[in-house]
Structure formats: structure tokens, C-alpha cells
Coordinates of C-alpha atoms and ligand atoms in Angstrom, one line a residue:
X514 CA 258.0 20.4 11.8
X515 CA 255.1 19.2 11.6
X516 CA 254.7 15.0 10.7
X517 CA 251.9 13.8 9.6
X518 CA 250.5 10.4 10.8
X519 CA 248.8 7.9 11.0
X520 CA 246.3 8.0 14.5
X521 CA 244.4 5.2 15.1
X522 CA 241.1 6.7 16.6
X523 CA 239.8 3.9 19.2
X524 CA 237.4 0.8 18.5
X525 CA 234.2 1.9 21.2
X526 CA 232.3 3.8 18.5
X527 CA 228.2 4.5 20.2
X528 CA 225.1 4.9 18.6
X529 CA 224.3 8.3 18.1
X530 CA 221.9 8.9 20.7
X531 CA 218.9 11.2 20.2
X532 CA 218.0 8.9 17.0
X533 CA 214.9 6.6 18.1
X534 CA 213.7 5.6 15.2
X535 CA 217.0 3.6 13.9
X536 CA 218.5 1.8 15.8
X537 CA 222.7 1.1 14.9
X538 CA 224.6 -2.2 14.7
X539 CA 226.0 -3.0 17.3
X540 CA 229.3 -0.9 17.5
X541 CA 232.0 -2.8 15.3
X542 CA 235.2 -3.9 17.0
X543 CA 237.1 -2.6 13.4
X544 CA 239.2 0.9 14.3
X545 CA 238.4 3.5 12.6
X546 CA 241.9 4.9 11.2
X547 CA 242.8 8.5 9.5
X548 CA 245.2 10.6 8.6
X549 CA 245.9 13.5 11.0
X550 CA 248.8 15.9 11.4
X551 CA 250.4 16.2 15.2
X552 CA 252.8 19.0 15.3
X553 CA 254.3 17.7 18.9
X554 CA 250.9 19.3 21.2
X555 CA 247.9 18.2 19.2
X556 CA 246.3 16.2 17.0
X557 CA 244.7 17.8 13.9
X558 CA 242.3 16.2 11.6
X559 CA 242.8 17.1 7.4
X560 CA 240.4 19.4 6.1
X561 CA 239.1 18.4 2.4
X562 CA 241.0 21.4 0.9
X563 CA 240.4 20.6 -2.3
X564 CA 236.8 21.3 -2.2
X565 CA 236.6 24.1 0.6
X566 CA 236.2 27.6 -0.8
X567 CA 236.0 30.3 1.5
X568 CA 233.6 32.0 -0.4
X569 CA 231.5 29.2 -0.7
X570 CA 231.4 28.7 2.5
X571 CA 229.9 32.3 3.6
X572 CA 226.7 32.8 5.2
X573 CA 224.6 30.5 7.5
X574 CA 224.6 26.4 8.3
X575 CA 222.4 25.4 10.5
X576 CA 223.9 22.4 12.6
X577 CA 222.0 19.5 12.6
X578 CA 224.1 17.3 15.1
X579 CA 227.7 17.7 17.1
X580 CA 229.4 16.6 19.9
X581 CA 227.9 17.8 22.8
X582 CA 229.8 21.0 24.2
X583 CA 229.6 22.9 26.9
X584 CA 229.3 26.1 25.4
X585 CA 225.7 24.8 23.6
X586 CA 224.5 22.4 26.2
X587 CA 220.9 22.8 26.4
X588 CA 220.8 24.5 22.9
X589 CA 217.9 23.7 20.1
X590 CA 218.1 25.8 16.5
X591 CA 221.9 26.4 16.6
X592 CA 223.2 28.1 13.3
X593 CA 226.5 29.6 12.0
X594 CA 226.7 32.6 10.0
X595 CA 229.5 33.6 8.5
X596 CA 231.0 36.8 6.2
X597 CA 233.8 38.2 5.5
X598 CA 235.8 41.1 7.1
X599 CA 237.3 43.9 5.4
X600 CA 241.1 42.2 6.8
X601 CA 240.2 38.9 5.7
X602 CA 239.1 37.5 8.5
X603 CA 235.6 35.2 8.7
X604 CA 233.0 37.1 11.0
X605 CA 231.5 34.3 13.1
X606 CA 228.2 35.2 14.7
X607 CA 226.2 32.0 16.0
X608 CA 223.0 31.7 17.6
X609 CA 220.8 29.7 19.4
X610 CA 217.5 29.1 21.3
X611 CA 217.7 28.4 25.2
X612 CA 214.5 28.1 27.1
X613 CA 212.9 30.5 24.3
X614 CA 215.4 32.6 24.6
X615 CA 217.5 33.5 21.7
X616 CA 221.8 33.3 22.5
X617 CA 224.4 34.8 19.9
X618 CA 228.4 35.3 20.3
X619 CA 229.7 37.0 17.5
X620 CA 233.4 35.8 17.3
X621 CA 236.3 36.2 14.1
X622 CA 238.0 32.9 11.9
X623 CA 241.4 34.2 11.0
X624 CA 242.5 31.7 8.1
X625 CA 245.5 29.5 9.0
X626 CA 248.4 29.8 6.7
X627 CA 249.4 27.1 4.8
X628 CA 253.2 26.8 5.4
X629 CA 252.8 26.3 9.3
X630 CA 251.4 22.7 7.5
X631 CA 247.9 22.4 8.6
X632 CA 246.6 22.0 5.3
X633 CA 246.0 24.3 2.6
X634 CA 242.9 25.2 2.9
X635 CA 239.6 24.7 5.4
X636 CA 242.2 25.9 8.7
X637 CA 240.6 28.6 10.9
X638 CA 241.6 29.8 14.7
X639 CA 238.4 30.7 15.8
X640 CA 238.5 33.2 19.2
X641 CA 235.7 34.6 20.8
X642 CA 236.3 37.8 22.3
X643 CA 236.7 37.3 27.0
X644 CA 237.2 33.9 26.2
X645 CA 241.1 32.2 26.9
X646 CA 243.1 31.7 23.4
X647 CA 242.6 27.3 22.5
X648 CA 245.2 26.1 23.8
X649 CA 246.5 23.6 20.7
X650 CA 248.6 25.9 19.0
X651 CA 247.4 24.6 15.6
X652 CA 243.5 25.1 14.2
X653 CA 240.9 24.4 16.2
X654 CA 238.5 25.2 13.4
X655 CA 238.9 22.2 10.1
X656 CA 236.1 21.5 7.2
X657 CA 237.3 17.8 6.7
X658 CA 234.6 17.2 4.2
X659 CA 232.0 19.6 2.2
X660 CA 229.8 19.5 -0.4
X661 CA 227.6 21.8 -1.8
X662 CA 225.0 21.9 -5.1
X663 CA 225.0 25.1 -6.0
X664 CA 228.8 25.7 -7.1
X665 CA 227.1 26.3 -11.0
X666 CA 227.2 29.9 -10.6
X667 CA 223.7 31.5 -11.7
X668 CA 222.3 33.2 -9.3
X669 CA 218.7 32.5 -8.9
X670 CA 218.4 30.7 -5.4
X671 CA 216.4 27.7 -6.3
X672 CA 216.8 26.2 -2.0
X673 CA 213.8 23.9 -2.2
X674 CA 215.7 21.7 -5.5
X675 CA 218.7 20.6 -3.7
X676 CA 217.3 16.9 -3.3
X677 CA 220.8 14.6 -3.4
X678 CA 222.4 15.2 0.2
X679 CA 224.6 17.9 -0.6
X680 CA 225.0 21.0 1.6
X681 CA 226.6 19.5 4.5
X682 CA 230.0 20.2 6.2
X683 CA 232.2 18.3 9.0
X684 CA 233.7 20.6 11.3
X685 CA 236.1 18.9 13.1
X686 CA 238.5 20.6 16.4
X687 CA 242.2 20.0 17.3
X688 CA 242.5 16.5 18.8
X689 CA 239.2 15.6 16.8
X690 CA 237.2 17.1 20.3
X691 CA 234.2 18.5 19.0
X692 CA 232.0 17.2 15.8
X693 CA 230.3 20.0 14.1
X694 CA 228.1 18.8 11.2
X695 CA 226.7 21.4 10.0
X696 CA 223.6 21.5 7.2
X697 CA 222.5 24.4 5.1
X698 CA 219.0 23.1 4.9
X699 CA 218.0 23.5 8.6
X700 CA 215.7 20.2 8.3
X701 CA 217.4 18.0 5.5
X702 CA 216.1 14.2 5.7
X703 CA 217.2 12.0 8.8
X704 CA 218.5 9.0 6.5
X705 CA 221.0 12.3 5.3
X706 CA 222.2 13.3 8.5
X707 CA 223.1 9.6 9.4
X708 CA 224.9 9.5 6.1
X709 CA 226.5 12.2 7.2
X710 CA 227.3 11.2 10.4
X711 CA 229.2 8.1 9.1
X712 CA 231.3 10.4 7.0
X713 CA 232.5 11.4 10.0
X714 CA 232.7 8.5 12.1
X715 CA 234.9 6.9 9.5
X716 CA 236.9 10.2 9.5
X717 CA 237.7 10.4 13.3
X718 CA 235.2 11.4 15.2
X719 CA 234.2 9.9 18.5
X720 CA 230.8 8.9 18.0
X721 CA 229.9 8.2 21.8
X722 CA 229.3 12.0 22.8
X723 CA 227.3 13.2 19.2
X724 CA 224.0 14.1 19.5
X725 CA 220.6 15.1 17.2
X726 CA 220.2 19.2 17.8
X727 CA 216.5 19.8 17.3
X728 CA 216.1 22.4 14.6
X729 CA 212.0 22.0 14.5
X730 CA 209.7 24.9 16.0
X731 CA 212.5 27.7 16.2
X732 CA 211.7 30.8 17.0
X733 CA 214.5 32.6 16.0
X734 CA 215.2 31.3 12.8
Ligands
NAG1683 C1 235.2 8.3 23.1 O1 234.6 8.8 24.3 C2 233.8 8.4 25.1 C3 232.8 9.4 25.8 O2 234.2 10.7 26.3 C4 234.9 7.9 26.3 O3 234.6 7.3 27.1 C5 236.0 6.9 24.8 O4 237.6 6.1 25.6 C6 236.1 7.6 23.3 N1 237.0 6.6 22.7 C7 237.5 7.0 22.2 C8 238.1 5.8 21.0 O5 238.7 7.6 22.4
NAG1684 C1 245.6 17.2 22.8 O1 246.4 16.1 22.3 C2 246.9 16.0 22.8 C3 247.7 14.2 23.0 O2 246.8 13.1 22.8 C4 247.5 16.1 24.3 O3 248.8 15.6 25.4 C5 247.3 17.8 24.3 O4 247.1 17.4 25.6 C6 245.6 17.7 23.9 N1 245.7 18.6 23.6 C7 244.6 19.4 24.4 C8 244.0 21.0 24.1 O5 243.4 18.8 24.4
NAG1685 C1 239.9 41.9 11.4 O1 238.7 42.2 11.4 C2 237.9 41.6 12.7 C3 236.5 42.8 11.9 O2 236.6 44.2 11.9 C4 238.0 42.4 13.8 O3 237.7 41.8 15.1 C5 239.3 41.7 13.8 O4 239.9 41.8 15.1 C6 240.3 42.3 12.9 N1 241.5 40.9 12.8 C7 242.9 42.0 12.2 C8 243.8 40.6 12.8 O5 243.0 42.9 11.9

């Protein structure tokens, strides 16, 4: 059985790299305490199950910030595109630009059954072909916080109209090991990215290795 635990995610809250325009305040000594699920092996963030809707989540997202990860090292213009497979899984199409070349990878995200106790919605196991199974038994892709503006069921795509701070998603991995800050807009205002990074920090992300992802002068997106 899963237990719900309060996870103390240390006091070392470093600054966000690659944001030279604004100096962050000195690291706070106040620890961040956030709710998590523990299955005896790994810790998992709680998903934003009230707001997550798979039908609305599909489509293209741009990664505007995140934890430095080996699989995206050196990449700019990182994007993720989600669509529904006929068998109920989600097709994951990721791409980025590295040294002027486009790199893409395709995988499958499978929703984790809510009966397993990791959350009702917004919890997935993402698997890419030829890569080892995730080490943790639970989800490796958890949507911790999401806000989308266009939830009126109007059909007109008024993409230029999103002036408030919606259209972001905070995605974390098992053990809070990798943050993906996703945005519907490729280059949202910097202040919005900062605000969402602060939400990610309060939700348990270790900010030490979090960087902004360059989404300018993209050749392929
Ligand atoms: C945050 O990450 C850094 C770098 O990986 C590590 O040195 C530090 O111990 C981590 N802090 C916490 C509270 O886990
Ligand atoms: C996740 O964290 C737990 C507890 O610290 C640790 O025992 C486990 O090895 C970690 N798993 C992975 C895959 O990092
Ligand atoms: C579901 O369909 C996708 C795309 O065709 C496929 O890659 C995946 O293996 C299928 N998964 C299952 C559990 O059938």
C-alpha cells in the first residue's frame, strides 16, 4: 500500500541560471515542505488531478525551463507534442535543435491506473523505444500544476490573446528528479516564467540545476 508522506525538500534553494537580468534573493533558509506519495521505493509529486484534462493537454508544448538532463543537454528549442493513440495511450513526440540539427524522439505515455494510488489523473509512465524501463515502479511523468486559458469550448484559435498567466504546465519525474516547465507559447514573458518557476520550487523542485531553455531563433519550430 502506498503511504502519503510529507517530504522535506531541503533548504538549498539556489538561483535560476541563465537569467542574468534579475538577481534572485539570497537562498532562503526556509525549507520547502510539500506533499508526496511514497511507495516504499520512490517519492512522487502529487498530480494536479483537479485541473488535468488529457483532451486539453494534447498538442504542442514548448519547454521554457527545466532541470539539466542528459537527454536534452545542449539542446535549444525543445518541444513536446502529445496526441492520442487509438489504444488510449498518448503518443509523445519530442524534438529539439542541437548544433543546427533537428533531433526528434517518439515514445508512448501510459496513464497510471488510479487504483495504484499515485493520483487520479495527470500521472503517466513514459517509455521511449530502446531505453530501459523507468527504475521507479510508479509514474515518471507527473503533471503537478497546470493552467490553460482556452478552456471555453470556442473553436477560434486566439493564440495571441493569452495575456494572463495561464498556459503553463509543471511536470516532474519520480523522486522530483527532473523538472519540465512547459508553455503553450514559445516565448512567454520572462516574468511569467519566473512566476511559474517559483511555483515549481514551492512544489518541491530543487532549483539548483534548473535552467532556462533557449527558444529563440529556432530553425525547426
Ligand atoms: C539540489 O541539487 C544539488 C545539485 O544536484 C545538490 O547538491 C543538493 O544537495 C540538492 N539539494 C537538496 C535539498 O536535495
Ligand atoms: C528515489 O529515492 C529513493 C529514496 O531516497 C531512493 O531509495 C531511490 O533509489 C531513488 N530512485 C531513483 C530511481 O532515483
Ligand atoms: C498503443 O499504441 C501505440 C501506437 O500505435 C503503441 O506504440 C503502443 O505500444 C500501444 N500500447 C499498448 C499497450 O498496446
